[in-house]
Amino acid sequence: MSQPVLLSETERFLHEQIPLSKTMGVRIESFDGHELVVTAPLEPNHNHLGTAFGGSLAAIATLAGYSLLWLLLDDRSCHIVIRESSISYRHPVDGPIRAFSRSPEPAAFGRFRARFEKSGKSRITLRSTIEQGGVACVVFEGVFVALRG
Amino acid sequence: MSQPVLLSETERFLHEQIPLSKTMGVRIESFDGHELVVTAPLEPNHNHLGTAFGGSLAAIATLAGYSLLWLLLDDRSCHIVIRESSISYRHPVDGPIRAFSRSPEPAAFGRFRARFEKSGKSRITLRSTIEQGGVACVVFEGVFVALRG
């Protein structure tokens, strides 16, 4: 499948299966095989200060990690869920929201995939940042679990 | 202000100022001076497995902590923001979402309020759980900061 089709299919899956992602205007912008970029406009996600609502930022960072693992694993028979996460809100985001989720080290991903193939269940830690003007405004770390469906 | 009016005012503030809270169907159900209950229906917050989306759960837990601090502080001149949080998704939530945010120990809240009154800025850690059938499905801890507006 071509990259643009793959990304638009992933985005459509999110919008259909997780309706809040559509309300939030979440888009899968790009994926170069290593880094996934997920965006959303500020308008439906603002808070009482006119900056991005922390709950929206947590949701977008979660979706970025989830989508990255979905694309990396490339196994339509699996389910992915989040087990735990932590997030640090370092600076307010007052414009379009852009989340960057980066692939884990190849060795860590290899161990994750081997466990998944052997037992049908495996977990991995993924990191995302939400950046504006080259500054990491939000730093997110999540533990995701893949389960054979 | 009577309790029901206070809760409906807080809910209206959330819906007006944080539009995603309205889309999510967030309601401020009760507050007994110690425990705040925030709810949302599953339907607009479901994921690809028909259970509650982790991003929605994080957003609702964040709103529960935020609203609790707003009600406890009772100072319309302040702004409240979230600085960091961690969340553990222990069991899926497959029905109405109910978040319980409990007041900190009186001594901790007293120190928080004294710092706020002295310097116009203070932080406190608040805990929330999302429960179903008496089981804590989600455990959330957030560091919130109050700032003189």
Short mmCIF file of N, CA, C and O in Angstrom, two decimals, chain B residues 55-141:
data_model
loop_
_atom_site.label_atom_id
_atom_site.label_comp_id
_atom_site.label_asym_id
_atom_site.label_seq_id
_atom_site.Cartn_x
_atom_site.Cartn_y
_atom_site.Cartn_z
N GLY B 55 -7.58 8.46 25.81
CA GLY B 55 -7.47 9.92 25.75
C GLY B 55 -8.65 10.59 26.43
O GLY B 55 -8.50 11.62 27.10
N SER B 56 -9.85 10.01 26.26
CA SER B 56 -11.04 10.55 26.94
C SER B 56 -10.90 10.38 28.45
O SER B 56 -11.22 11.29 29.22
N LEU B 57 -10.42 9.21 28.87
CA LEU B 57 -10.27 8.96 30.31
C LEU B 57 -9.26 9.93 30.92
O LEU B 57 -9.49 10.48 32.01
N ALA B 58 -8.17 10.18 30.20
CA ALA B 58 -7.17 11.14 30.69
C ALA B 58 -7.77 12.54 30.76
O ALA B 58 -7.53 13.28 31.73
N ALA B 59 -8.55 12.90 29.74
CA ALA B 59 -9.16 14.24 29.72
C ALA B 59 -10.16 14.40 30.86
O ALA B 59 -10.20 15.44 31.54
N ILE B 60 -10.97 13.37 31.12
CA ILE B 60 -11.98 13.45 32.18
C ILE B 60 -11.30 13.49 33.55
O ILE B 60 -11.70 14.27 34.43
N ALA B 61 -10.27 12.70 33.74
CA ALA B 61 -9.53 12.73 35.02
C ALA B 61 -8.88 14.09 35.22
O ALA B 61 -8.86 14.62 36.34
N THR B 62 -8.36 14.68 34.15
CA THR B 62 -7.76 16.01 34.23
C THR B 62 -8.81 17.05 34.61
O THR B 62 -8.60 17.89 35.50
N LEU B 63 -9.99 16.97 33.97
CA LEU B 63 -11.08 17.91 34.28
C LEU B 63 -11.57 17.73 35.71
O LEU B 63 -11.94 18.71 36.37
N ALA B 64 -11.57 16.49 36.20
CA ALA B 64 -12.02 16.25 37.57
C ALA B 64 -11.06 16.92 38.56
O ALA B 64 -11.50 17.57 39.52
N GLY B 65 -9.76 16.77 38.33
CA GLY B 65 -8.78 17.41 39.21
C GLY B 65 -8.87 18.92 39.13
O GLY B 65 -8.88 19.63 40.15
N TYR B 66 -8.97 19.42 37.90
CA TYR B 66 -9.07 20.86 37.67
C TYR B 66 -10.30 21.43 38.38
O TYR B 66 -10.22 22.44 39.09
N SER B 67 -11.44 20.77 38.21
CA SER B 67 -12.71 21.28 38.77
C SER B 67 -12.68 21.21 40.29
O SER B 67 -13.19 22.11 40.98
N LEU B 68 -12.10 20.14 40.82
CA LEU B 68 -12.01 20.02 42.28
C LEU B 68 -11.19 21.18 42.85
O LEU B 68 -11.60 21.82 43.83
N LEU B 69 -10.07 21.48 42.23
CA LEU B 69 -9.22 22.56 42.75
C LEU B 69 -9.93 23.91 42.63
O LEU B 69 -9.85 24.75 43.53
N TRP B 70 -10.64 24.09 41.55
CA TRP B 70 -11.42 25.32 41.33
C TRP B 70 -12.45 25.50 42.44
O TRP B 70 -12.60 26.59 43.00
N LEU B 71 -13.15 24.41 42.78
CA LEU B 71 -14.19 24.49 43.82
C LEU B 71 -13.56 24.66 45.20
O LEU B 71 -14.08 25.43 46.04
N LEU B 72 -12.45 23.98 45.46
CA LEU B 72 -11.81 24.08 46.78
C LEU B 72 -11.20 25.46 47.00
O LEU B 72 -11.28 26.02 48.09
N LEU B 73 -10.59 25.98 45.93
CA LEU B 73 -9.88 27.27 46.07
C LEU B 73 -10.88 28.41 46.15
O LEU B 73 -10.68 29.37 46.89
N ASP B 74 -11.97 28.30 45.38
CA ASP B 74 -13.07 29.27 45.45
C ASP B 74 -12.55 30.70 45.30
O ASP B 74 -12.83 31.57 46.14
N ASP B 75 -11.74 30.93 44.29
CA ASP B 75 -11.15 32.26 44.06
C ASP B 75 -11.25 32.54 42.55
O ASP B 75 -10.46 32.02 41.77
N ARG B 76 -12.21 33.35 42.18
CA ARG B 76 -12.48 33.58 40.75
C ARG B 76 -11.35 34.33 40.04
O ARG B 76 -11.37 34.47 38.83
N SER B 77 -10.41 34.86 40.82
CA SER B 77 -9.33 35.63 40.20
C SER B 77 -8.17 34.74 39.77
O SER B 77 -7.20 35.21 39.18
N CYS B 78 -8.25 33.43 40.08
CA CYS B 78 -7.10 32.58 39.78
C CYS B 78 -7.29 31.79 38.49
O CYS B 78 -8.41 31.58 38.03
N HIS B 79 -6.19 31.39 37.90
CA HIS B 79 -6.19 30.43 36.80
C HIS B 79 -5.59 29.14 37.32
O HIS B 79 -4.65 29.17 38.13
N ILE B 80 -6.10 28.03 36.82
CA ILE B 80 -5.53 26.73 37.19
C ILE B 80 -5.03 26.06 35.92
O ILE B 80 -5.72 26.05 34.89
N VAL B 81 -3.83 25.55 35.97
CA VAL B 81 -3.29 24.79 34.83
C VAL B 81 -2.71 23.47 35.35
O VAL B 81 -2.42 23.34 36.55
N ILE B 82 -2.57 22.53 34.44
CA ILE B 82 -1.96 21.26 34.84
C ILE B 82 -0.50 21.27 34.40
O ILE B 82 -0.17 21.73 33.30
N ARG B 83 0.38 20.81 35.28
CA ARG B 83 1.82 20.83 34.99
C ARG B 83 2.31 19.45 34.53
O ARG B 83 3.10 19.33 33.60
N GLU B 84 1.87 18.40 35.20
CA GLU B 84 2.25 17.04 34.80
C GLU B 84 1.25 16.06 35.36
O GLU B 84 0.51 16.37 36.31
N SER B 85 1.20 14.88 34.76
CA SER B 85 0.29 13.86 35.29
C SER B 85 0.77 12.48 34.88
O SER B 85 1.55 12.32 33.93
N SER B 86 0.29 11.50 35.62
CA SER B 86 0.51 10.11 35.24
C SER B 86 -0.81 9.38 35.39
O SER B 86 -1.66 9.76 36.21
N ILE B 87 -0.99 8.36 34.58
CA ILE B 87 -2.26 7.64 34.57
C ILE B 87 -1.99 6.16 34.33
O ILE B 87 -1.10 5.81 33.53
N SER B 88 -2.72 5.34 35.05
CA SER B 88 -2.60 3.89 34.91
C SER B 88 -3.97 3.35 34.51
O SER B 88 -4.96 3.58 35.20
N TYR B 89 -3.99 2.65 33.37
CA TYR B 89 -5.24 2.07 32.85
C TYR B 89 -5.26 0.61 33.28
O TYR B 89 -4.61 -0.23 32.65
N ARG B 90 -5.95 0.31 34.37
CA ARG B 90 -5.89 -1.04 34.95
C ARG B 90 -6.92 -1.99 34.35
O ARG B 90 -6.66 -3.18 34.21
N HIS B 91 -8.11 -1.46 34.10
CA HIS B 91 -9.18 -2.30 33.52
C HIS B 91 -9.94 -1.44 32.51
O HIS B 91 -10.11 -0.24 32.74
N PRO B 92 -10.44 -2.05 31.44
CA PRO B 92 -11.24 -1.26 30.50
C PRO B 92 -12.54 -0.78 31.15
O PRO B 92 -13.07 -1.44 32.05
N VAL B 93 -13.04 0.35 30.69
CA VAL B 93 -14.31 0.91 31.15
C VAL B 93 -15.30 0.70 30.01
O VAL B 93 -15.11 1.25 28.93
N ASP B 94 -16.35 -0.10 30.25
CA ASP B 94 -17.27 -0.40 29.15
C ASP B 94 -18.68 0.10 29.41
O ASP B 94 -19.66 -0.43 28.86
N GLY B 95 -18.79 1.11 30.26
CA GLY B 95 -20.09 1.73 30.54
C GLY B 95 -19.87 3.20 30.82
O GLY B 95 -18.82 3.75 30.48
N PRO B 96 -20.88 3.85 31.44
CA PRO B 96 -20.74 5.28 31.76
C PRO B 96 -19.45 5.54 32.54
O PRO B 96 -19.05 4.74 33.39
N ILE B 97 -18.81 6.64 32.21
CA ILE B 97 -17.52 6.99 32.83
C ILE B 97 -17.79 7.84 34.07
O ILE B 97 -18.50 8.84 34.00
N ARG B 98 -17.24 7.42 35.21
CA ARG B 98 -17.44 8.17 36.46
C ARG B 98 -16.07 8.38 37.11
O ARG B 98 -15.43 7.41 37.52
N ALA B 99 -15.68 9.65 37.19
CA ALA B 99 -14.38 10.00 37.80
C ALA B 99 -14.62 10.59 39.18
O ALA B 99 -15.51 11.43 39.37
N PHE B 100 -13.82 10.14 40.14
CA PHE B 100 -13.90 10.59 41.53
C PHE B 100 -12.59 11.31 41.86
O PHE B 100 -11.52 10.70 41.79
N SER B 101 -12.69 12.58 42.18
CA SER B 101 -11.49 13.33 42.55
C SER B 101 -11.63 13.72 44.01
O SER B 101 -12.63 14.34 44.40
N ARG B 102 -10.67 13.31 44.81
CA ARG B 102 -10.80 13.50 46.27
C ARG B 102 -9.86 14.60 46.77
O ARG B 102 -8.72 14.70 46.32
N SER B 103 -10.35 15.38 47.69
CA SER B 103 -9.58 16.49 48.23
C SER B 103 -8.30 15.99 48.88
O SER B 103 -8.29 14.91 49.47
N PRO B 104 -7.24 16.79 48.79
CA PRO B 104 -6.00 16.42 49.47
C PRO B 104 -6.19 16.53 50.99
O PRO B 104 -7.18 17.07 51.47
N GLU B 105 -5.21 16.04 51.72
CA GLU B 105 -5.23 16.19 53.18
C GLU B 105 -5.32 17.68 53.52
O GLU B 105 -4.70 18.51 52.86
N PRO B 106 -6.07 18.00 54.59
CA PRO B 106 -6.23 19.42 54.96
C PRO B 106 -4.90 20.15 55.15
O PRO B 106 -4.76 21.31 54.74
N ALA B 107 -3.90 19.47 55.70
CA ALA B 107 -2.60 20.14 55.93
C ALA B 107 -1.94 20.48 54.59
O ALA B 107 -1.39 21.58 54.43
N ALA B 108 -2.00 19.55 53.64
CA ALA B 108 -1.41 19.80 52.32
C ALA B 108 -2.15 20.93 51.62
O ALA B 108 -1.54 21.81 51.00
N PHE B 109 -3.49 20.93 51.72
CA PHE B 109 -4.25 21.99 51.07
C PHE B 109 -3.98 23.33 51.76
O PHE B 109 -3.88 24.37 51.08
N GLY B 110 -3.81 23.32 53.07
CA GLY B 110 -3.49 24.54 53.81
C GLY B 110 -2.17 25.14 53.34
O GLY B 110 -2.05 26.35 53.15
N ARG B 111 -1.17 24.29 53.14
CA ARG B 111 0.14 24.79 52.66
C ARG B 111 0.00 25.35 51.24
O ARG B 111 0.58 26.38 50.91
N PHE B 112 -0.77 24.63 50.42
CA PHE B 112 -1.00 25.08 49.04
C PHE B 112 -1.66 26.47 49.05
O PHE B 112 -1.22 27.38 48.35
N ARG B 113 -2.72 26.64 49.86
CA ARG B 113 -3.45 27.91 49.88
C ARG B 113 -2.57 29.04 50.43
O ARG B 113 -2.58 30.16 49.91
N ALA B 114 -1.78 28.72 51.46
CA ALA B 114 -0.91 29.76 52.06
C ALA B 114 0.12 30.25 51.03
O ALA B 114 0.36 31.45 50.91
N ARG B 115 0.70 29.31 50.28
CA ARG B 115 1.66 29.70 49.24
C ARG B 115 0.98 30.55 48.16
O ARG B 115 1.54 31.51 47.67
N PHE B 116 -0.23 30.14 47.80
CA PHE B 116 -0.97 30.88 46.77
C PHE B 116 -1.25 32.30 47.24
O PHE B 116 -1.06 33.26 46.50
N GLU B 117 -1.68 32.44 48.49
CA GLU B 117 -2.03 33.77 49.00
C GLU B 117 -0.80 34.66 49.16
O GLU B 117 -0.86 35.86 48.95
N LYS B 118 0.33 34.02 49.49
CA LYS B 118 1.57 34.79 49.70
C LYS B 118 2.20 35.21 48.36
O LYS B 118 2.61 36.37 48.18
N SER B 119 2.28 34.27 47.41
CA SER B 119 3.07 34.54 46.20
C SER B 119 2.23 34.61 44.93
O SER B 119 2.76 34.94 43.87
N GLY B 120 0.95 34.25 45.01
CA GLY B 120 0.12 34.26 43.79
C GLY B 120 0.36 33.07 42.90
O GLY B 120 -0.10 33.04 41.76
N LYS B 121 1.10 32.07 43.41
CA LYS B 121 1.37 30.88 42.61
C LYS B 121 1.63 29.71 43.57
O LYS B 121 2.40 29.85 44.52
N SER B 122 0.99 28.59 43.29
CA SER B 122 1.19 27.44 44.17
C SER B 122 0.80 26.17 43.42
O SER B 122 0.01 26.21 42.49
N ARG B 123 1.39 25.06 43.81
CA ARG B 123 1.09 23.80 43.13
C ARG B 123 0.67 22.73 44.13
O ARG B 123 1.07 22.77 45.30
N ILE B 124 -0.13 21.79 43.64
CA ILE B 124 -0.58 20.70 44.51
C ILE B 124 -0.83 19.45 43.67
O ILE B 124 -1.19 19.55 42.49
N THR B 125 -0.62 18.29 44.28
CA THR B 125 -0.88 17.01 43.62
C THR B 125 -2.27 16.51 44.00
O THR B 125 -2.61 16.48 45.18
N LEU B 126 -3.05 16.16 42.98
CA LEU B 126 -4.41 15.64 43.21
C LEU B 126 -4.54 14.27 42.56
O LEU B 126 -3.94 14.01 41.51
N ARG B 127 -5.34 13.43 43.19
CA ARG B 127 -5.55 12.08 42.67
C ARG B 127 -7.01 11.89 42.27
O ARG B 127 -7.90 12.38 42.95
N SER B 128 -7.22 11.19 41.17
CA SER B 128 -8.57 10.83 40.73
C SER B 128 -8.58 9.36 40.36
O SER B 128 -7.55 8.81 39.94
N THR B 129 -9.75 8.76 40.50
CA THR B 129 -9.93 7.40 39.98
C THR B 129 -11.17 7.40 39.10
O THR B 129 -12.10 8.19 39.30
N ILE B 130 -11.16 6.52 38.12
CA ILE B 130 -12.37 6.28 37.32
C ILE B 130 -12.81 4.87 37.69
O ILE B 130 -12.02 3.92 37.57
N GLU B 131 -14.02 4.78 38.21
CA GLU B 131 -14.48 3.53 38.81
C GLU B 131 -15.70 2.97 38.09
O GLU B 131 -16.52 3.73 37.56
N GLN B 132 -15.78 1.66 38.09
CA GLN B 132 -16.94 0.97 37.53
C GLN B 132 -17.19 -0.27 38.40
O GLN B 132 -16.25 -1.06 38.61
N GLY B 133 -18.40 -0.40 38.91
CA GLY B 133 -18.73 -1.54 39.76
C GLY B 133 -17.83 -1.63 40.99
O GLY B 133 -17.48 -2.74 41.42
N GLY B 134 -17.44 -0.48 41.52
CA GLY B 134 -16.61 -0.47 42.73
C GLY B 134 -15.14 -0.74 42.49
O GLY B 134 -14.36 -0.80 43.43
N VAL B 135 -14.77 -0.89 41.22
CA VAL B 135 -13.37 -1.19 40.89
C VAL B 135 -12.72 0.06 40.29
O VAL B 135 -13.31 0.72 39.43
N ALA B 136 -11.51 0.38 40.76
CA ALA B 136 -10.76 1.51 40.19
C ALA B 136 -10.14 1.04 38.87
O ALA B 136 -9.14 0.34 38.86
N CYS B 137 -10.78 1.43 37.76
CA CYS B 137 -10.29 1.01 36.44
C CYS B 137 -9.13 1.89 35.98
O CYS B 137 -8.27 1.44 35.22
N VAL B 138 -9.15 3.14 36.41
CA VAL B 138 -8.13 4.10 36.01
C VAL B 138 -7.68 4.87 37.25
O VAL B 138 -8.52 5.30 38.04
N VAL B 139 -6.37 5.01 37.41
CA VAL B 139 -5.82 5.77 38.53
C VAL B 139 -4.98 6.91 37.95
O VAL B 139 -4.08 6.66 37.13
N PHE B 140 -5.31 8.12 38.37
CA PHE B 140 -4.69 9.33 37.80
C PHE B 140 -4.11 10.16 38.92
O PHE B 140 -4.70 10.29 39.99
N GLU B 141 -2.93 10.74 38.67
CA GLU B 141 -2.33 11.68 39.61
C GLU B 141 -1.83 12.87 38.80
O GLU B 141 -1.11 12.67 37.80
#
